[in-house]
Amino acid sequence: MKEEKFLRDHPTTPRTEAEKEKTINRLKRIEGQVRGIQKMVEEDRYCVDILVQISAIQSALKNVGFAVTERHINHCVSDAIKQGEGAETIEELMSVLKQFSK
């Protein structure tokens, strides 16, 4: 995996415990769905059923990504703009968002 250099290692406004819990719970659900697909493959289930579950996981991951992106814009990007570092932060965000469309 290519080493990336980001502007910050941590958010300018730390996540609340509720934000962390909500995101972690979503990811745990996705993890369970992935395990379910592994079991479906082991059981030689119908391909279309597996594909439907893969689609559901992709959608769930996109939604987690959108939630993280929204938080990033509302806190990190907003704070960077206020501190005069908006251009760099927006460029960084756009670079990451381009990966979402691949």
Short mmCIF file of N, CA, C and O in Angstrom, two decimals:
data_model
loop_
_atom_site.label_atom_id
_atom_site.label_comp_id
_atom_site.label_asym_id
_atom_site.label_seq_id
_atom_site.Cartn_x
_atom_site.Cartn_y
_atom_site.Cartn_z
N MET A 1 0.84 -1.18 0.00
CA MET A 1 0.00 0.00 0.00
C MET A 1 0.89 1.24 0.00
O MET A 1 1.86 1.32 0.73
N LYS A 2 0.53 2.21 -0.79
CA LYS A 2 1.31 3.44 -0.93
C LYS A 2 1.22 4.28 0.35
O LYS A 2 0.16 4.46 0.91
N GLU A 3 2.38 4.76 0.80
CA GLU A 3 2.43 5.62 1.99
C GLU A 3 1.87 6.99 1.64
O GLU A 3 2.30 7.63 0.70
N GLU A 4 0.88 7.44 2.39
CA GLU A 4 0.25 8.75 2.16
C GLU A 4 0.71 9.73 3.23
O GLU A 4 0.93 9.35 4.38
N LYS A 5 0.84 10.98 2.87
CA LYS A 5 1.18 12.02 3.83
C LYS A 5 -0.03 12.94 3.95
O LYS A 5 -0.49 13.49 2.97
N PHE A 6 -0.55 13.05 5.16
CA PHE A 6 -1.70 13.88 5.41
C PHE A 6 -1.30 15.09 6.24
O PHE A 6 -0.27 15.10 6.90
N LEU A 7 -2.14 16.10 6.23
CA LEU A 7 -1.84 17.34 6.94
C LEU A 7 -1.81 17.14 8.46
O LEU A 7 -1.05 17.78 9.15
N ARG A 8 -2.67 16.27 8.97
CA ARG A 8 -2.76 16.08 10.42
C ARG A 8 -2.89 14.59 10.72
O ARG A 8 -3.41 13.83 9.94
N ASP A 9 -2.45 14.22 11.91
CA ASP A 9 -2.60 12.84 12.36
C ASP A 9 -3.90 12.63 13.11
O ASP A 9 -4.40 11.52 13.20
N HIS A 10 -4.44 13.71 13.68
CA HIS A 10 -5.64 13.62 14.50
C HIS A 10 -6.59 14.75 14.13
O HIS A 10 -6.16 15.80 13.67
N PRO A 11 -7.89 14.55 14.36
CA PRO A 11 -8.84 15.63 14.07
C PRO A 11 -8.60 16.84 14.96
O PRO A 11 -8.15 16.69 16.10
N THR A 12 -8.90 18.01 14.44
CA THR A 12 -8.73 19.23 15.24
C THR A 12 -9.74 19.27 16.38
O THR A 12 -9.45 19.82 17.43
N THR A 13 -10.92 18.70 16.16
CA THR A 13 -11.93 18.57 17.20
C THR A 13 -12.13 17.08 17.45
O THR A 13 -12.66 16.38 16.59
N PRO A 14 -11.66 16.56 18.59
CA PRO A 14 -11.77 15.11 18.82
C PRO A 14 -13.21 14.62 18.73
O PRO A 14 -14.15 15.34 19.06
N ARG A 15 -13.37 13.40 18.26
CA ARG A 15 -14.69 12.79 18.17
C ARG A 15 -15.24 12.57 19.57
O ARG A 15 -14.50 12.22 20.48
N THR A 16 -16.55 12.74 19.70
CA THR A 16 -17.18 12.45 20.98
C THR A 16 -17.28 10.93 21.14
O THR A 16 -17.17 10.18 20.17
N GLU A 17 -17.49 10.50 22.36
CA GLU A 17 -17.66 9.06 22.60
C GLU A 17 -18.85 8.53 21.82
O GLU A 17 -18.81 7.42 21.29
N ALA A 18 -19.92 9.32 21.72
CA ALA A 18 -21.11 8.90 20.97
C ALA A 18 -20.79 8.73 19.48
O ALA A 18 -21.25 7.78 18.85
N GLU A 19 -20.00 9.66 18.92
CA GLU A 19 -19.60 9.56 17.51
C GLU A 19 -18.77 8.31 17.28
O GLU A 19 -18.99 7.58 16.31
N LYS A 20 -17.81 8.07 18.17
CA LYS A 20 -16.97 6.88 18.05
C LYS A 20 -17.82 5.62 18.12
O LYS A 20 -17.67 4.70 17.30
N GLU A 21 -18.70 5.57 19.10
CA GLU A 21 -19.53 4.38 19.30
C GLU A 21 -20.42 4.10 18.10
O GLU A 21 -20.53 2.96 17.64
N LYS A 22 -21.03 5.15 17.55
CA LYS A 22 -21.91 4.98 16.39
C LYS A 22 -21.14 4.44 15.19
O LYS A 22 -21.58 3.50 14.52
N THR A 23 -19.96 5.00 14.93
CA THR A 23 -19.15 4.55 13.80
C THR A 23 -18.63 3.13 14.01
O THR A 23 -18.69 2.29 13.11
N ILE A 24 -18.15 2.85 15.20
CA ILE A 24 -17.64 1.51 15.50
C ILE A 24 -18.75 0.47 15.38
O ILE A 24 -18.54 -0.62 14.83
N ASN A 25 -19.95 0.79 15.87
CA ASN A 25 -21.07 -0.15 15.75
C ASN A 25 -21.42 -0.43 14.30
O ASN A 25 -21.71 -1.56 13.93
N ARG A 26 -21.40 0.62 13.46
CA ARG A 26 -21.65 0.42 12.03
C ARG A 26 -20.61 -0.51 11.43
O ARG A 26 -20.93 -1.41 10.66
N LEU A 27 -19.35 -0.27 11.77
CA LEU A 27 -18.27 -1.09 11.22
C LEU A 27 -18.35 -2.53 11.71
O LEU A 27 -18.06 -3.46 10.95
N LYS A 28 -18.75 -2.73 12.94
CA LYS A 28 -18.92 -4.09 13.45
C LYS A 28 -20.04 -4.83 12.72
O LYS A 28 -19.93 -6.02 12.45
N ARG A 29 -21.12 -4.08 12.40
CA ARG A 29 -22.20 -4.68 11.62
C ARG A 29 -21.70 -5.11 10.24
O ARG A 29 -22.02 -6.18 9.76
N ILE A 30 -20.90 -4.24 9.63
CA ILE A 30 -20.33 -4.55 8.31
C ILE A 30 -19.42 -5.77 8.42
O ILE A 30 -19.46 -6.67 7.57
N GLU A 31 -18.62 -5.81 9.47
CA GLU A 31 -17.74 -6.96 9.69
C GLU A 31 -18.56 -8.26 9.78
O GLU A 31 -18.19 -9.28 9.20
N GLY A 32 -19.68 -8.19 10.47
CA GLY A 32 -20.56 -9.35 10.58
C GLY A 32 -21.13 -9.75 9.22
O GLY A 32 -21.26 -10.94 8.91
N GLN A 33 -21.47 -8.75 8.41
CA GLN A 33 -21.98 -9.03 7.07
C GLN A 33 -20.91 -9.72 6.22
O GLN A 33 -21.22 -10.65 5.47
N VAL A 34 -19.67 -9.28 6.35
CA VAL A 34 -18.57 -9.90 5.59
C VAL A 34 -18.41 -11.36 6.02
O VAL A 34 -18.27 -12.25 5.18
N ARG A 35 -18.46 -11.60 7.31
CA ARG A 35 -18.38 -12.98 7.79
C ARG A 35 -19.53 -13.82 7.25
O ARG A 35 -19.38 -14.99 6.92
N GLY A 36 -20.71 -13.19 7.17
CA GLY A 36 -21.87 -13.88 6.61
C GLY A 36 -21.64 -14.29 5.16
O GLY A 36 -22.03 -15.38 4.74
N ILE A 37 -21.02 -13.40 4.39
CA ILE A 37 -20.73 -13.73 2.99
C ILE A 37 -19.71 -14.87 2.92
O ILE A 37 -19.83 -15.77 2.08
N GLN A 38 -18.72 -14.83 3.79
CA GLN A 38 -17.74 -15.93 3.81
C GLN A 38 -18.44 -17.26 4.04
O GLN A 38 -18.16 -18.26 3.37
N LYS A 39 -19.39 -17.27 4.96
CA LYS A 39 -20.14 -18.49 5.26
C LYS A 39 -20.99 -18.90 4.06
O LYS A 39 -21.10 -20.09 3.74
N MET A 40 -21.59 -17.91 3.39
CA MET A 40 -22.39 -18.21 2.19
C MET A 40 -21.54 -18.89 1.12
O MET A 40 -21.99 -19.84 0.48
N VAL A 41 -20.31 -18.41 0.95
CA VAL A 41 -19.41 -19.02 -0.04
C VAL A 41 -19.05 -20.43 0.39
O VAL A 41 -19.09 -21.37 -0.42
N GLU A 42 -18.73 -20.60 1.67
CA GLU A 42 -18.40 -21.94 2.19
C GLU A 42 -19.56 -22.91 1.98
O GLU A 42 -19.35 -24.09 1.70
N GLU A 43 -20.79 -22.41 2.11
CA GLU A 43 -21.98 -23.25 1.95
C GLU A 43 -22.43 -23.37 0.50
O GLU A 43 -23.46 -23.97 0.22
N ASP A 44 -21.64 -22.77 -0.40
CA ASP A 44 -21.93 -22.81 -1.83
C ASP A 44 -23.32 -22.28 -2.15
O ASP A 44 -24.06 -22.85 -2.94
N ARG A 45 -23.65 -21.13 -1.55
CA ARG A 45 -24.95 -20.50 -1.76
C ARG A 45 -25.05 -19.91 -3.16
O ARG A 45 -24.05 -19.68 -3.83
N TYR A 46 -26.26 -19.60 -3.55
CA TYR A 46 -26.57 -19.06 -4.87
C TYR A 46 -25.83 -17.74 -5.09
O TYR A 46 -25.83 -16.86 -4.22
N CYS A 47 -25.18 -17.61 -6.25
CA CYS A 47 -24.34 -16.44 -6.55
C CYS A 47 -25.10 -15.12 -6.39
O CYS A 47 -24.55 -14.15 -5.85
N VAL A 48 -26.33 -15.06 -6.85
CA VAL A 48 -27.09 -13.81 -6.78
C VAL A 48 -27.31 -13.40 -5.33
O VAL A 48 -27.22 -12.21 -4.99
N ASP A 49 -27.55 -14.35 -4.44
CA ASP A 49 -27.71 -14.04 -3.02
C ASP A 49 -26.43 -13.43 -2.45
O ASP A 49 -26.47 -12.48 -1.67
N ILE A 50 -25.29 -13.98 -2.86
CA ILE A 50 -24.00 -13.45 -2.41
C ILE A 50 -23.79 -12.04 -2.95
O ILE A 50 -23.38 -11.14 -2.22
N LEU A 51 -24.10 -11.85 -4.22
CA LEU A 51 -23.94 -10.52 -4.83
C LEU A 51 -24.81 -9.47 -4.16
O LEU A 51 -24.38 -8.33 -3.97
N VAL A 52 -26.02 -9.84 -3.77
CA VAL A 52 -26.91 -8.91 -3.07
C VAL A 52 -26.27 -8.49 -1.74
O VAL A 52 -26.30 -7.31 -1.37
N GLN A 53 -25.68 -9.44 -1.04
CA GLN A 53 -25.04 -9.12 0.23
C GLN A 53 -23.79 -8.25 0.04
O GLN A 53 -23.53 -7.34 0.82
N ILE A 54 -23.03 -8.51 -1.02
CA ILE A 54 -21.87 -7.68 -1.33
C ILE A 54 -22.32 -6.25 -1.60
O ILE A 54 -21.71 -5.29 -1.12
N SER A 55 -23.39 -6.09 -2.35
CA SER A 55 -23.93 -4.77 -2.64
C SER A 55 -24.34 -4.05 -1.36
O SER A 55 -24.09 -2.85 -1.19
N ALA A 56 -24.94 -4.78 -0.44
CA ALA A 56 -25.36 -4.19 0.84
C ALA A 56 -24.15 -3.70 1.64
O ALA A 56 -24.18 -2.63 2.25
N ILE A 57 -23.08 -4.47 1.61
CA ILE A 57 -21.85 -4.08 2.33
C ILE A 57 -21.24 -2.84 1.69
O ILE A 57 -20.81 -1.92 2.40
N GLN A 58 -21.20 -2.81 0.37
CA GLN A 58 -20.65 -1.64 -0.32
C GLN A 58 -21.44 -0.39 0.05
O GLN A 58 -20.86 0.67 0.31
N SER A 59 -22.75 -0.51 0.09
CA SER A 59 -23.60 0.62 0.45
C SER A 59 -23.34 1.05 1.89
O SER A 59 -23.23 2.24 2.19
N ALA A 60 -23.23 0.09 2.79
CA ALA A 60 -22.98 0.39 4.20
C ALA A 60 -21.63 1.09 4.38
O ALA A 60 -21.51 2.07 5.12
N LEU A 61 -20.60 0.63 3.67
CA LEU A 61 -19.29 1.27 3.75
C LEU A 61 -19.32 2.68 3.19
O LEU A 61 -18.71 3.60 3.76
N LYS A 62 -20.05 2.87 2.09
CA LYS A 62 -20.19 4.22 1.54
C LYS A 62 -20.84 5.15 2.56
O LYS A 62 -20.41 6.29 2.72
N ASN A 63 -21.85 4.66 3.23
CA ASN A 63 -22.54 5.48 4.23
C ASN A 63 -21.63 5.84 5.40
O ASN A 63 -21.68 6.96 5.90
N VAL A 64 -20.79 4.92 5.82
CA VAL A 64 -19.81 5.24 6.87
C VAL A 64 -18.85 6.30 6.34
O VAL A 64 -18.53 7.27 7.03
N GLY A 65 -18.40 6.13 5.11
CA GLY A 65 -17.51 7.12 4.49
C GLY A 65 -18.15 8.49 4.40
O GLY A 65 -17.50 9.51 4.69
N PHE A 66 -19.42 8.54 4.03
CA PHE A 66 -20.12 9.84 3.95
C PHE A 66 -20.22 10.48 5.33
O PHE A 66 -20.04 11.69 5.47
N ALA A 67 -20.49 9.68 6.35
CA ALA A 67 -20.59 10.22 7.71
C ALA A 67 -19.24 10.78 8.18
O ALA A 67 -19.18 11.86 8.78
N VAL A 68 -18.17 10.06 7.90
CA VAL A 68 -16.83 10.53 8.28
C VAL A 68 -16.48 11.79 7.49
O VAL A 68 -15.93 12.75 8.04
N THR A 69 -16.84 11.80 6.21
CA THR A 69 -16.58 12.97 5.36
C THR A 69 -17.33 14.19 5.88
O THR A 69 -16.77 15.30 5.97
N GLU A 70 -18.59 14.00 6.24
CA GLU A 70 -19.39 15.11 6.75
C GLU A 70 -18.78 15.68 8.02
O GLU A 70 -18.66 16.89 8.19
N ARG A 71 -18.35 14.79 8.91
CA ARG A 71 -17.72 15.25 10.14
C ARG A 71 -16.43 16.01 9.84
O ARG A 71 -16.14 17.05 10.43
N HIS A 72 -15.66 15.48 8.90
CA HIS A 72 -14.40 16.11 8.52
C HIS A 72 -14.64 17.53 7.99
O HIS A 72 -13.94 18.47 8.37
N ILE A 73 -15.63 17.67 7.14
CA ILE A 73 -15.94 19.00 6.59
C ILE A 73 -16.41 19.95 7.69
O ILE A 73 -15.96 21.09 7.76
N ASN A 74 -17.30 19.47 8.54
CA ASN A 74 -17.87 20.33 9.59
C ASN A 74 -16.86 20.74 10.66
O ASN A 74 -17.04 21.78 11.31
N HIS A 75 -15.84 19.94 10.85
CA HIS A 75 -14.88 20.25 11.91
C HIS A 75 -13.50 20.59 11.35
O HIS A 75 -13.06 21.73 11.43
N CYS A 76 -12.84 19.61 10.77
CA CYS A 76 -11.45 19.79 10.34
C CYS A 76 -11.31 20.82 9.22
O CYS A 76 -10.46 21.71 9.31
N VAL A 77 -12.13 20.71 8.19
CA VAL A 77 -12.03 21.65 7.07
C VAL A 77 -12.45 23.04 7.52
O VAL A 77 -11.78 24.03 7.22
N SER A 78 -13.55 23.11 8.25
CA SER A 78 -14.02 24.39 8.75
C SER A 78 -12.97 25.08 9.62
O SER A 78 -12.68 26.27 9.46
N ASP A 79 -12.35 24.32 10.54
CA ASP A 79 -11.30 24.88 11.40
C ASP A 79 -10.10 25.34 10.58
O ASP A 79 -9.52 26.39 10.84
N ALA A 80 -9.73 24.54 9.56
CA ALA A 80 -8.58 24.90 8.72
C ALA A 80 -8.83 26.19 7.96
O ALA A 80 -7.95 27.04 7.83
N ILE A 81 -10.05 26.36 7.47
CA ILE A 81 -10.40 27.58 6.75
C ILE A 81 -10.28 28.78 7.68
O ILE A 81 -9.70 29.81 7.32
N LYS A 82 -10.78 28.64 8.90
CA LYS A 82 -10.70 29.72 9.89
C LYS A 82 -9.25 30.08 10.23
O LYS A 82 -8.95 31.22 10.56
N GLN A 83 -8.36 29.08 10.13
CA GLN A 83 -6.95 29.29 10.46
C GLN A 83 -6.11 29.66 9.23
O GLN A 83 -4.89 29.73 9.30
N GLY A 84 -6.78 29.85 8.09
CA GLY A 84 -6.06 30.22 6.88
C GLY A 84 -5.39 29.07 6.16
O GLY A 84 -4.53 29.28 5.31
N GLU A 85 -5.75 27.84 6.49
CA GLU A 85 -5.17 26.66 5.87
C GLU A 85 -6.19 25.90 5.03
O GLU A 85 -6.05 24.71 4.77
N GLY A 86 -7.22 26.61 4.58
CA GLY A 86 -8.32 25.96 3.87
C GLY A 86 -7.92 25.32 2.57
O GLY A 86 -8.36 24.20 2.26
N ALA A 87 -7.11 25.99 1.77
CA ALA A 87 -6.76 25.47 0.45
C ALA A 87 -6.09 24.10 0.54
O ALA A 87 -6.45 23.17 -0.19
N GLU A 88 -5.14 23.96 1.46
CA GLU A 88 -4.42 22.68 1.61
C GLU A 88 -5.36 21.58 2.09
O GLU A 88 -5.31 20.45 1.61
N THR A 89 -6.21 21.92 3.02
CA THR A 89 -7.13 20.93 3.58
C THR A 89 -8.17 20.49 2.55
O THR A 89 -8.49 19.31 2.47
N ILE A 90 -8.66 21.43 1.77
CA ILE A 90 -9.63 21.09 0.72
C ILE A 90 -8.97 20.22 -0.34
O ILE A 90 -9.55 19.23 -0.81
N GLU A 91 -7.74 20.55 -0.70
CA GLU A 91 -7.00 19.75 -1.69
C GLU A 91 -6.81 18.32 -1.18
O GLU A 91 -6.98 17.36 -1.92
N GLU A 92 -6.46 18.20 0.10
CA GLU A 92 -6.29 16.88 0.71
C GLU A 92 -7.60 16.09 0.65
O GLU A 92 -7.63 14.92 0.26
N LEU A 93 -8.70 16.74 1.03
CA LEU A 93 -10.01 16.09 1.01
C LEU A 93 -10.39 15.66 -0.40
O LEU A 93 -10.87 14.54 -0.61
N MET A 94 -10.19 16.53 -1.36
CA MET A 94 -10.56 16.20 -2.74
C MET A 94 -9.75 15.01 -3.24
O MET A 94 -10.28 14.14 -3.96
N SER A 95 -8.51 14.92 -2.87
CA SER A 95 -7.67 13.79 -3.26
C SER A 95 -8.25 12.48 -2.72
O SER A 95 -8.33 11.47 -3.43
N VAL A 96 -8.68 12.50 -1.47
CA VAL A 96 -9.27 11.30 -0.87
C VAL A 96 -10.62 10.99 -1.51
O VAL A 96 -10.94 9.83 -1.78
N LEU A 97 -11.43 12.01 -1.77
CA LEU A 97 -12.75 11.79 -2.37
C LEU A 97 -12.64 11.18 -3.77
O LEU A 97 -13.50 10.40 -4.18
N LYS A 98 -11.58 11.51 -4.48
CA LYS A 98 -11.37 10.92 -5.81
C LYS A 98 -11.22 9.40 -5.71
O LYS A 98 -11.63 8.68 -6.61
N GLN A 99 -10.65 8.94 -4.62
CA GLN A 99 -10.50 7.50 -4.41
C GLN A 99 -11.87 6.83 -4.26
O GLN A 99 -12.04 5.67 -4.64
N PHE A 100 -12.84 7.54 -3.72
CA PHE A 100 -14.19 7.00 -3.54
C PHE A 100 -14.86 6.70 -4.87
O PHE A 100 -15.70 5.83 -4.97
N SER A 101 -14.50 7.46 -5.89
CA SER A 101 -15.17 7.30 -7.18
C SER A 101 -14.51 6.25 -8.07
O SER A 101 -14.98 6.02 -9.18
N LYS A 102 -13.45 5.65 -7.61
CA LYS A 102 -12.77 4.62 -8.42
C LYS A 102 -13.54 3.32 -8.38
O LYS A 102 -14.22 2.99 -7.50
#
